[in-house]
């Protein structure tokens, strides 16, 4: 069993599509460290959650955001804050018409487990399997990053959530796609697929 630490049931459902084990939603308010990068935020959150939730069952934490090239990656890890303070239309309007409109949705899934439960080969720092593993006090945390590239556009579509209406990928915004279509190309799906491959290599 894997505990997925999130208040968002949609993320848990997406995780169930990729992962071989039972995935249980767990609410736990871990401390979000400040960083311009998603990986340390997710990794620290997973380490703290694993410890505080008993230190036995593996734990996953996901952190995601929209990174706009012309804005030096803003809002990035501050995406949720920018969404509720500025709103997605204001974020869109920060990009001037003459600017490069390219952007990425990025997701990092951090997996924390007892280091003894993991195969040594898969904890080796091999980028084919993961984007980094740290072992501290017998707890291993591995991170997996998924990215989808696209462009920032004026809002279109009623589906999805968050920044979906202003993020266009291959001609349509994420909000113009069904959940299944979006999940098939999503940043989170790509990160979860990497975690699934890594877990499969341990069997
Ligand atoms: P969190 O990682 O769930 O806290 O999300 C961080 C921010 O990124 C929030 O503002 C979300 O609305 C936004 N976000 C995360 N994933 C997506 C997505 O798949 N589509 C649109 N916005 C997203």
XYZ file of C-alpha atoms and ligand atoms in Angstrom:
226
model
C 0.000 0.000 0.000
C 1.136 3.541 -0.762
C -0.075 6.622 1.063
C -0.514 9.549 -1.329
C -0.358 12.700 0.764
C -2.718 15.228 -0.805
C -6.080 16.866 -0.316
C -6.801 16.326 -4.018
C -8.698 13.111 -4.842
C -8.047 13.683 -8.584
C -4.302 13.243 -8.041
C -4.928 9.979 -6.181
C -7.115 8.664 -8.990
C -4.417 9.543 -11.508
C -1.832 7.734 -9.344
C -4.039 4.599 -9.235
C -3.954 4.442 -13.035
C -0.171 4.139 -13.048
C 0.930 2.402 -9.860
C 0.844 -1.349 -9.223
C -0.104 -1.168 -5.518
C -3.171 0.067 -3.633
C -3.015 3.856 -3.280
C -4.695 5.515 -0.322
C -5.371 9.225 -0.010
C -3.899 10.675 3.190
C -4.351 14.210 4.442
C -1.245 15.487 6.150
C -0.137 19.109 6.195
C 3.642 18.859 5.759
C 5.846 21.950 5.911
C 6.482 23.321 2.405
C 10.074 24.531 2.276
C 10.811 27.565 0.119
C 12.656 26.763 -3.110
C 12.655 27.796 -6.783
C 12.663 24.106 -7.608
C 9.856 21.571 -7.049
C 12.075 18.582 -6.173
C 13.326 19.743 -2.746
C 9.778 20.766 -1.766
C 8.317 17.365 -2.676
C 11.296 15.431 -1.241
C 11.217 17.218 2.116
C 7.439 16.837 2.259
C 7.671 13.095 1.567
C 10.409 12.586 4.174
C 8.470 14.447 6.865
C 5.173 12.723 5.961
C 6.781 9.255 6.034
C 8.179 9.901 9.512
C 5.049 11.529 10.929
C 2.672 8.921 9.494
C 4.437 6.107 11.342
C 7.532 5.321 9.267
C 6.290 2.001 7.843
C 4.116 2.391 4.719
C 5.718 4.079 1.696
C 4.541 7.644 1.122
C 4.273 9.776 -2.026
C 3.994 13.551 -2.249
C 3.489 15.461 -5.494
C 4.235 19.102 -6.170
C 3.495 20.813 -9.446
C 3.404 24.175 -11.122
C 3.389 26.247 -14.271
C 6.790 27.573 -15.415
C 6.639 30.426 -17.940
C 9.889 30.828 -19.924
C 9.598 34.612 -20.435
C 9.001 35.097 -16.688
C 12.135 33.183 -15.626
C 9.980 30.224 -14.607
C 7.423 32.231 -12.592
C 5.044 31.250 -11.026
C 6.767 27.819 -10.724
C 6.628 26.555 -7.127
C 4.533 29.630 -6.271
C 1.784 28.627 -8.727
C -0.910 27.990 -6.117
C -0.153 31.322 -4.408
C -0.192 33.222 -7.740
C -3.448 31.483 -8.683
C -5.310 32.614 -5.594
C -3.721 36.063 -5.287
C -3.519 37.161 -8.967
C -5.754 34.651 -10.743
C -4.769 32.823 -13.936
C -5.796 35.659 -16.297
C -3.448 38.091 -14.541
C -0.652 35.513 -14.741
C -1.377 35.224 -18.472
C -1.241 39.033 -18.856
C 2.215 39.205 -17.250
C 3.471 37.849 -20.585
C 3.697 40.758 -23.056
C 2.315 40.120 -26.577
C 5.831 40.319 -28.075
C 7.271 37.880 -25.472
C 8.030 34.237 -26.058
C 4.879 32.427 -24.829
C 6.459 29.028 -24.239
C 5.879 27.400 -20.848
C 5.958 24.040 -19.045
C 3.738 22.268 -16.598
C 6.055 20.396 -14.286
C 5.357 17.794 -11.637
C 7.661 16.116 -9.163
C 6.530 12.988 -7.338
C 8.659 12.135 -4.297
C 8.499 8.572 -2.934
C 9.697 7.871 0.615
C 10.259 4.365 1.992
C 12.400 2.409 4.409
C 15.777 2.165 2.620
C 16.034 -1.556 3.541
C 12.859 -2.274 1.558
C 14.508 -1.050 -1.655
C 16.763 -2.928 -4.005
C 20.265 -1.433 -3.855
C 20.511 -1.280 -7.650
C 17.520 0.994 -7.921
C 18.761 3.350 -5.231
C 21.957 3.911 -7.212
C 22.106 7.316 -8.787
C 21.048 6.190 -12.248
C 19.093 8.916 -14.048
C 17.324 6.326 -16.203
C 15.342 5.342 -13.154
C 14.801 8.503 -11.163
C 15.909 12.091 -10.802
C 17.717 11.571 -7.505
C 17.663 9.455 -4.365
C 18.732 10.591 -0.904
C 19.065 8.243 2.056
C 19.019 9.752 5.556
C 18.484 7.892 8.847
C 17.470 4.735 6.967
C 14.775 6.492 4.916
C 15.181 6.689 1.131
C 13.458 9.430 -0.871
C 13.425 9.190 -4.670
C 12.122 11.939 -6.954
C 10.564 11.632 -10.420
C 9.936 14.626 -12.661
C 7.452 14.903 -15.512
C 7.154 17.857 -17.889
C 4.785 18.873 -20.651
C 5.695 21.796 -22.927
C 3.175 24.220 -24.309
C 2.268 27.888 -24.725
C 0.485 30.456 -22.613
C -2.737 31.645 -24.296
C -5.895 33.615 -23.426
C -8.175 31.317 -21.410
C -10.131 28.676 -23.398
C -12.175 25.676 -22.275
C -14.248 24.620 -19.272
C -12.552 21.401 -18.214
C -9.701 20.675 -15.839
C -8.628 23.003 -13.066
C -6.016 25.598 -12.123
C -4.001 26.876 -15.088
C -5.528 24.439 -17.617
C -7.478 27.146 -19.570
C -4.307 29.209 -20.300
C -1.986 26.299 -21.189
C -2.108 25.157 -24.807
C -0.445 21.924 -25.944
C -0.648 20.789 -29.599
C -3.421 23.211 -30.546
C -5.768 22.776 -27.604
C -5.703 24.024 -24.032
C -5.717 21.464 -21.237
C -9.195 22.742 -20.333
C -10.398 21.764 -23.842
C -9.535 18.095 -23.239
C -11.348 15.301 -21.411
C -9.763 14.107 -18.164
C -8.582 10.914 -19.892
C -6.988 12.896 -22.756
C -5.304 15.278 -20.356
C -4.031 12.477 -18.126
C -2.532 10.718 -21.154
C -0.155 13.658 -21.728
C 0.027 15.226 -18.289
C 3.166 16.218 -16.410
C 1.879 14.282 -13.386
C 1.245 11.186 -15.517
C 4.809 11.337 -16.832
C 6.242 11.576 -13.312
C 3.998 8.730 -12.100
C 5.001 6.555 -15.078
C 8.667 6.985 -14.105
C 7.868 5.990 -10.514
C 5.945 2.945 -11.791
C 8.945 1.823 -13.912
C 11.274 2.256 -10.956
C 8.999 0.237 -8.664
C 8.644 -2.490 -11.296
C 12.434 -2.824 -11.469
C 12.478 -3.895 -7.827
C 10.310 -6.965 -8.306
P -0.370 21.666 -6.258
O 0.938 21.014 -6.529
O -1.523 20.720 -6.390
O -0.385 22.470 -4.985
O -0.604 22.701 -7.444
C 0.182 23.853 -7.539
C -0.448 24.813 -8.510
O -0.317 24.323 -9.827
C -1.919 25.127 -8.297
O -2.123 26.489 -8.597
C -2.622 24.247 -9.303
O -3.848 24.814 -9.723
C -1.603 24.219 -10.429
N -1.638 22.938 -11.138
C -1.111 21.761 -10.741
N -1.379 20.791 -11.625
C -2.108 21.390 -12.589
C -2.729 20.878 -13.766
O -2.669 19.695 -14.119
N -3.417 21.789 -14.489
C -3.529 23.089 -14.141
N -2.985 23.610 -13.063
C -2.283 22.760 -12.290
